[in-house]
Amino acid sequence: MAEHQETGTTEGKAGNDLYPRKILEYMEGFLISKTVFTSCELGVFDVLEAAERPLTAEEVSRAVGASVDGAERLMAACSGLQLVNTHQEHGQVCYSNTQQASAFLTRSSPTSLYQAVQFSSGTNYLCWHYLTDAVREGRNQYEKAFGITSEDFFQALYRSDEEMGKFMQLMNAIWNICGKDVITAFDLSPFKNICDLGGCSGALAKQCTSSYPECNVIIFDLSKVVQMSRKHFVTEADQRISFQEGDFFKDSLPEADLYILSRILHDWTDQRCIELLRRIHKACRSGGAVLVVEALLNQDGSGPLTAQLYSLNMLVQTEGRERTDAQYAALLAAAGFSSIQHRRTGKIYDAVLGYKQE
C-alpha cells in the first residue's frame, strides 16, 4: 500500500494531532486482501510464471482478459506489495514474479496457496461482512452470507462439491507448508498406528508417514470427503495411508495408538470438544495419546495476532474459538487424558499432546 503522506517530522505532530499511521493501515487492510484475491483470480501470477521474460501491463491485460488501465493499476499495486518485481525495458515498466509469488501464488507450485486464497475470497471474506452481527449475536453468519442454515457447520461448509473441494485444497496447502513442524513438534515415533480424525485431504497423514516411516495412518472422515480425497489427493503410492468413513461424533472410532485432531477442536464448543475427546479416550489404546494441532493463544491475552483474528473467524463461521494451551489442557484432562504438554512451532500452528494412562 502506498505510504500516507504526512507533514512535519516522521513521528507526525505532537499532542492530539499525532499521525494515525496504524489506524489508516488497519482501515485499508482489506484493499491489500482484495488486491491479492483479484490477482490470483485473474491468473496474473500464473501468466508471469509461464512467460520467459518480464511482461508489460498491456501484455498481462491481454493474457488475463482485462482492461489495460485496470491491469496497469493492479500491477502497480502488486509491485508496491512486493509480489512482483519491476524492470525497465525500452522505456516501459515490465513485471515478473517475486520468489514468494512464484512459490505460493501460482497454481502449479507444490507449495501453492492459490486455493487457500480462493477460499478466503469466496467464503471468509463474505462471512466477515457480517462480523458486527456475529459479535452482537454470538453466533456464526453462514445463513446471512450464503442463505444456508448453519446449525451443522460442515453441512454449510460442504454445501456443494465445488466448495468442499476448495476447502480440501485449502487444508492441503496449509499442511504442505506447516504440517512437518506440528508433526515433529513431539517425537511421535513410538506411535505405530495413527488415526487422523477429520483428516480431510490426507496432507497431514502424508507428513506423518514421511517423518515416521514405521507408522500407518487411518484417515477418518465423512464419506463424501473420503471419496474426494481418494479421487484427488491420496494415491495408491501412499500405501501406509488408509481410510475409514464416519462421523466422529456418532460412529465407532478405529482403535489406534495416537489420534490427531488438527484444526478440529477450534470448530466446537467446550462441551462438544469434551464429548469428542471422551470418545477418543475410550477408543485409544492404553499408553496411547491424542495430538491437538491448533493456533494457540497466549495466556496473558497478548497474542499472537493471527490466533486472535482466527478466533474472530471461528465466531463468524463456526461454534468454536481459538484457545490457550491451558484451555486445551483442561479439555483434555476433563476427557481423562494426563501428562499434557504443549510445544510452539514458531509458525501459525502449535501442538498439544495428552496421554491415556496405561
Coordinates of C-alpha atoms in Angstrom, one line a residue:
M1 CA 0.0 0.0 0.0
A2 CA 1.3 3.5 -0.8
E3 CA 2.7 5.4 2.1
H4 CA 0.3 8.0 3.6
Q5 CA 1.8 11.5 3.2
E6 CA 2.4 13.5 6.4
T7 CA 3.8 16.9 7.3
G8 CA 6.4 17.7 9.9
T9 CA 8.7 15.0 11.4
T10 CA 8.4 11.3 10.7
E11 CA 6.6 11.0 14.0
G12 CA 3.9 13.4 13.0
K13 CA 2.7 16.3 15.0
A14 CA 2.8 16.2 18.8
G15 CA -0.2 16.1 21.1
N16 CA -3.6 15.1 19.9
D17 CA -2.7 15.6 16.3
L18 CA -0.4 12.5 16.0
Y19 CA -0.5 11.0 12.6
P20 CA -2.6 7.8 12.8
R21 CA -0.4 5.6 10.7
K22 CA -1.5 2.3 12.2
I23 CA -5.2 3.2 12.2
L24 CA -5.0 4.1 8.5
E25 CA -3.2 0.8 7.7
Y26 CA -5.9 -1.1 9.5
M27 CA -8.7 0.8 7.9
E28 CA -7.4 0.0 4.5
G29 CA -6.1 -3.5 5.1
F30 CA -9.0 -5.0 3.0
L31 CA -7.6 -3.2 0.0
I32 CA -4.5 -5.4 0.2
S33 CA -6.5 -8.6 0.6
K34 CA -8.7 -7.8 -2.4
T35 CA -5.7 -7.0 -4.5
V36 CA -4.2 -10.4 -3.8
F37 CA -7.6 -12.1 -4.3
T38 CA -8.2 -10.4 -7.6
S39 CA -4.6 -11.0 -8.9
C40 CA -5.0 -14.7 -8.2
E41 CA -8.5 -14.9 -9.6
L42 CA -7.4 -13.4 -12.8
G43 CA -4.3 -15.6 -13.0
V44 CA -1.8 -12.8 -13.0
F45 CA 1.0 -14.7 -11.3
D46 CA 0.4 -17.8 -13.5
V47 CA 0.8 -15.7 -16.6
L48 CA 4.0 -14.1 -15.3
E49 CA 5.3 -17.5 -14.3
A50 CA 4.7 -19.0 -17.7
A51 CA 6.4 -16.1 -19.5
E52 CA 10.0 -16.5 -20.4
R53 CA 10.6 -12.7 -19.8
P54 CA 9.1 -9.9 -17.8
L55 CA 5.8 -8.6 -19.2
T56 CA 4.3 -5.2 -19.6
A57 CA 0.9 -4.4 -18.0
E58 CA -0.6 -4.4 -21.5
E59 CA 0.7 -7.9 -22.2
V60 CA -0.7 -9.1 -18.8
S61 CA -4.0 -7.4 -19.6
R62 CA -4.3 -9.4 -22.9
A63 CA -3.4 -12.6 -21.3
V64 CA -5.9 -12.4 -18.4
G65 CA -8.7 -10.6 -20.4
A66 CA -8.6 -7.3 -18.5
S67 CA -8.5 -3.7 -19.5
V68 CA -5.1 -2.1 -20.0
D69 CA -5.9 0.6 -17.5
G70 CA -7.0 -1.8 -14.9
A71 CA -4.0 -4.1 -15.4
E72 CA -1.6 -1.1 -15.1
R73 CA -3.1 -0.2 -11.7
L74 CA -3.3 -3.8 -10.5
M75 CA 0.3 -4.5 -11.4
A76 CA 1.5 -1.2 -9.8
A77 CA -0.3 -2.3 -6.6
C78 CA 1.3 -5.8 -6.7
S79 CA 4.7 -4.1 -7.1
G80 CA 4.0 -1.9 -4.1
L81 CA 3.1 -5.1 -2.1
Q82 CA 6.4 -6.7 -3.3
L83 CA 4.5 -9.5 -5.0
V84 CA 6.1 -8.7 -8.4
N85 CA 9.4 -7.3 -9.5
T86 CA 9.6 -4.3 -11.8
H87 CA 12.0 -3.9 -14.7
Q88 CA 12.7 -1.0 -17.1
E89 CA 12.9 -2.2 -20.7
H90 CA 12.8 0.0 -23.7
G91 CA 11.2 2.8 -21.7
Q92 CA 8.4 0.6 -20.4
V93 CA 7.8 -0.9 -17.0
C94 CA 7.7 -4.7 -17.1
Y95 CA 6.8 -7.2 -14.3
S96 CA 7.9 -10.6 -13.1
N97 CA 7.0 -12.7 -10.1
T98 CA 8.9 -12.4 -6.9
Q99 CA 10.2 -15.6 -5.3
Q100 CA 7.3 -15.6 -2.8
A101 CA 4.7 -15.1 -5.6
S102 CA 6.2 -18.0 -7.6
A103 CA 6.3 -20.3 -4.6
F104 CA 2.9 -19.5 -3.1
L105 CA 0.6 -17.7 -5.5
T106 CA 0.9 -19.8 -8.8
R107 CA -1.4 -22.7 -9.3
S108 CA 1.4 -25.0 -10.5
S109 CA 3.7 -24.7 -7.4
P110 CA 3.8 -27.6 -5.0
T111 CA 3.5 -25.1 -2.1
S112 CA 0.7 -23.1 -3.8
L113 CA -1.7 -21.2 -1.6
Y114 CA -3.9 -20.3 -4.6
Q115 CA -6.8 -22.4 -3.4
A116 CA -6.4 -21.0 0.1
V117 CA -6.6 -17.5 -1.4
Q118 CA -9.7 -18.5 -3.3
F119 CA -11.4 -19.9 -0.2
S120 CA -10.5 -16.7 1.8
S121 CA -12.0 -14.6 -1.1
G122 CA -15.1 -16.7 -1.7
T123 CA -16.0 -17.7 1.8
N124 CA -14.2 -16.0 4.6
Y125 CA -14.4 -12.5 3.1
L126 CA -18.2 -12.8 2.6
C127 CA -18.7 -14.1 6.1
W128 CA -16.7 -11.3 7.6
H129 CA -19.0 -8.8 6.1
Y130 CA -21.3 -9.8 9.0
L131 CA -18.7 -9.6 11.7
T132 CA -20.7 -6.9 13.6
D133 CA -23.7 -9.2 13.6
A134 CA -21.6 -12.2 14.8
V135 CA -20.2 -10.2 17.7
R136 CA -23.7 -8.9 18.7
E137 CA -25.4 -12.3 18.4
G138 CA -22.5 -14.6 19.4
R139 CA -23.1 -17.0 16.6
N140 CA -21.9 -17.7 13.0
Q141 CA -23.2 -15.9 10.0
Y142 CA -23.4 -18.6 7.3
E143 CA -27.1 -18.1 6.9
K144 CA -26.7 -14.4 6.1
A145 CA -23.7 -14.8 3.9
F146 CA -24.9 -17.8 1.9
G147 CA -28.6 -18.3 2.7
I148 CA -27.8 -21.7 4.3
T149 CA -29.0 -22.8 7.7
S150 CA -25.7 -23.4 9.6
E151 CA -26.7 -25.5 12.6
D152 CA -24.3 -28.1 11.2
F153 CA -21.1 -26.1 10.4
F154 CA -19.8 -28.7 7.9
Q155 CA -23.1 -29.1 6.2
A156 CA -22.8 -25.4 5.4
L157 CA -19.1 -25.6 4.6
Y158 CA -19.6 -28.6 2.3
R159 CA -22.7 -27.0 0.7
S160 CA -21.5 -28.2 -2.8
D161 CA -18.8 -30.5 -4.2
E162 CA -17.1 -27.3 -5.5
E163 CA -17.0 -25.7 -2.1
M164 CA -15.9 -28.9 -0.4
G165 CA -13.1 -29.2 -3.0
K166 CA -11.9 -25.6 -2.3
F167 CA -11.8 -26.3 1.5
M168 CA -9.9 -29.6 1.0
Q169 CA -7.4 -27.7 -1.3
L170 CA -7.1 -25.1 1.5
M171 CA -6.2 -27.8 4.1
N172 CA -3.9 -29.5 1.7
A173 CA -2.0 -26.2 1.1
I174 CA -1.8 -25.4 4.8
W175 CA -0.3 -28.8 5.8
N176 CA 2.1 -28.9 2.9
I177 CA 3.6 -25.8 4.4
C178 CA 3.1 -26.2 8.2
G179 CA 2.5 -29.9 8.6
K180 CA 6.0 -31.1 9.2
D181 CA 6.5 -28.6 12.0
V182 CA 3.5 -29.8 14.0
I183 CA 4.1 -33.5 13.3
T184 CA 7.7 -33.2 14.6
A185 CA 7.0 -30.9 17.5
F186 CA 6.9 -34.0 19.6
D187 CA 8.7 -37.3 18.9
L188 CA 5.8 -39.4 17.7
S189 CA 7.9 -42.4 16.6
P190 CA 6.6 -44.7 19.4
F191 CA 3.1 -44.5 17.9
K192 CA 2.8 -47.0 15.1
N193 CA -0.9 -46.9 14.5
I194 CA -2.2 -43.4 14.0
C195 CA -5.8 -42.1 13.3
D196 CA -6.1 -38.7 11.8
L197 CA -9.7 -37.7 12.7
G198 CA -11.2 -35.3 10.2
G199 CA -8.0 -35.9 8.1
C200 CA -9.6 -34.3 5.0
S201 CA -7.1 -34.3 2.1
G202 CA -4.6 -36.5 3.8
A203 CA -1.8 -33.9 3.7
L204 CA -1.0 -34.3 7.4
A205 CA -1.2 -38.1 7.1
K206 CA 1.5 -37.8 4.4
Q207 CA 3.6 -35.7 6.7
C208 CA 3.3 -38.5 9.3
T209 CA 4.3 -41.3 7.1
S210 CA 7.2 -39.2 5.7
S211 CA 8.5 -38.2 9.2
Y212 CA 7.9 -41.6 10.8
P213 CA 8.5 -44.4 8.3
E214 CA 7.2 -47.1 10.6
C215 CA 3.8 -45.7 11.2
N216 CA 0.5 -46.4 9.4
V217 CA -2.3 -43.7 9.3
I218 CA -6.0 -44.1 9.1
I219 CA -7.9 -41.1 7.8
F220 CA -11.3 -40.9 9.4
D221 CA -13.7 -38.5 7.8
L222 CA -17.2 -38.1 6.3
S223 CA -18.0 -40.4 3.4
K224 CA -18.0 -37.6 0.7
V225 CA -14.7 -36.2 2.0
V226 CA -13.1 -39.7 1.9
Q227 CA -14.4 -40.2 -1.7
M228 CA -12.9 -36.9 -2.9
S229 CA -9.7 -37.5 -1.0
R230 CA -9.3 -40.9 -2.7
K231 CA -10.0 -39.4 -6.1
H232 CA -7.9 -36.2 -5.9
F233 CA -5.4 -36.3 -3.1
V234 CA -4.2 -39.7 -1.8
T235 CA -2.9 -42.1 -4.4
E236 CA -2.0 -45.8 -4.4
A237 CA 1.6 -44.8 -3.9
D238 CA 0.6 -43.7 -0.3
Q239 CA 0.5 -47.4 0.8
R240 CA 0.6 -46.7 4.6
I241 CA -2.4 -44.4 4.4
S242 CA -5.9 -45.9 4.6
F243 CA -9.5 -44.6 5.1
Q244 CA -12.5 -45.2 7.3
E245 CA -15.7 -43.3 6.6
G246 CA -17.8 -42.0 9.5
D247 CA -18.9 -39.1 11.7
F248 CA -16.5 -38.8 14.7
F249 CA -19.4 -37.7 17.0
K250 CA -21.7 -40.6 16.1
D251 CA -19.8 -43.6 14.7
S252 CA -17.3 -46.0 16.3
L253 CA -13.7 -44.8 16.1
P254 CA -10.9 -47.1 15.0
E255 CA -8.5 -48.3 17.7
A256 CA -5.2 -46.5 17.5
D257 CA -2.0 -45.6 19.5
L258 CA -2.3 -41.9 18.5
Y259 CA -5.2 -39.7 17.4
I260 CA -4.6 -36.5 15.6
L261 CA -7.0 -33.6 15.8
S262 CA -5.7 -30.9 13.5
R263 CA -7.9 -27.7 13.3
I264 CA -10.8 -29.7 14.7
L265 CA -11.4 -28.6 18.3
H266 CA -11.4 -24.9 17.4
D267 CA -14.7 -25.6 15.4
W268 CA -16.6 -26.6 18.5
T269 CA -17.8 -25.5 22.0
D270 CA -16.1 -26.8 25.1
Q271 CA -18.9 -29.2 25.7
R272 CA -18.6 -30.7 22.2
C273 CA -14.8 -30.9 22.4
I274 CA -15.0 -32.9 25.7
E275 CA -17.6 -35.1 24.1
L276 CA -15.3 -35.9 21.2
L277 CA -12.2 -36.3 23.4
R278 CA -14.0 -38.7 25.7
R279 CA -14.9 -40.8 22.6
I280 CA -11.2 -40.8 21.6
H281 CA -10.1 -41.7 25.1
K282 CA -12.4 -44.7 25.1
A283 CA -11.1 -45.9 21.7
C284 CA -7.4 -45.2 22.4
R285 CA -5.1 -48.0 23.4
S286 CA -3.6 -47.8 26.9
G287 CA -0.4 -45.7 26.8
G288 CA -1.6 -44.0 23.7
A289 CA -2.2 -40.3 23.1
V290 CA -4.0 -37.6 21.3
L291 CA -2.2 -34.8 19.4
V292 CA -4.1 -31.5 19.2
V293 CA -2.9 -29.1 16.5
E294 CA -4.2 -25.6 16.8
A295 CA -3.2 -21.9 16.7
L296 CA -2.5 -21.3 20.4
L297 CA -3.4 -18.0 22.1
N298 CA -1.0 -16.6 24.7
Q299 CA -2.1 -17.0 28.4
D300 CA -1.9 -13.2 29.0
G301 CA -4.1 -12.3 26.1
S302 CA -1.2 -10.5 24.3
G303 CA -1.5 -12.5 21.1
P304 CA -0.4 -13.9 18.7
L305 CA -2.5 -11.6 16.5
T306 CA -3.0 -14.3 13.9
A307 CA -4.6 -16.6 16.5
Q308 CA -6.7 -13.7 17.9
L309 CA -8.0 -12.9 14.4
Y310 CA -8.6 -16.7 13.8
S311 CA -10.7 -16.7 16.9
L312 CA -12.9 -14.0 15.4
N313 CA -13.1 -16.1 12.3
M314 CA -14.3 -19.0 14.3
L315 CA -17.1 -16.8 15.7
V316 CA -18.2 -15.8 12.2
Q317 CA -18.1 -19.3 10.8
T318 CA -18.3 -22.0 13.5
E319 CA -19.4 -22.8 17.0
G320 CA -15.9 -22.7 18.3
R321 CA -12.9 -20.5 19.2
E322 CA -9.1 -20.5 19.4
R323 CA -7.8 -21.3 22.9
T324 CA -4.7 -21.1 25.1
D325 CA -2.6 -24.2 25.8
A326 CA -4.1 -24.3 29.4
Q327 CA -7.6 -24.3 28.0
Y328 CA -6.8 -27.2 25.7
A329 CA -5.2 -29.0 28.6
A330 CA -8.3 -28.5 30.7
L331 CA -10.4 -30.0 27.9
L332 CA -8.1 -33.0 27.6
A333 CA -8.0 -33.5 31.4
A334 CA -11.8 -33.4 31.5
A335 CA -11.8 -36.3 29.0
G336 CA -9.3 -38.4 31.0
F337 CA -6.0 -37.6 29.4
S338 CA -3.0 -36.7 31.5
S339 CA 0.8 -35.8 31.3
I340 CA -0.3 -33.0 29.0
Q341 CA 2.4 -30.9 27.2
H342 CA 2.4 -28.3 24.5
R343 CA 5.0 -27.1 22.0
R344 CA 5.1 -24.0 20.0
T345 CA 6.4 -24.3 16.5
G346 CA 7.1 -20.6 15.8
K347 CA 4.6 -20.7 12.9
I348 CA 0.8 -20.5 12.8
Y349 CA 0.0 -23.8 14.3
D350 CA 1.2 -25.4 17.5
A351 CA 0.9 -28.8 19.2
V352 CA -0.6 -30.2 22.4
L353 CA -0.1 -33.8 23.4
G354 CA -2.0 -35.7 26.1
Y355 CA -1.6 -39.4 27.2
K356 CA -4.0 -42.1 28.2
Q357 CA -2.5 -43.8 31.2
E358 CA -1.6 -47.5 30.9

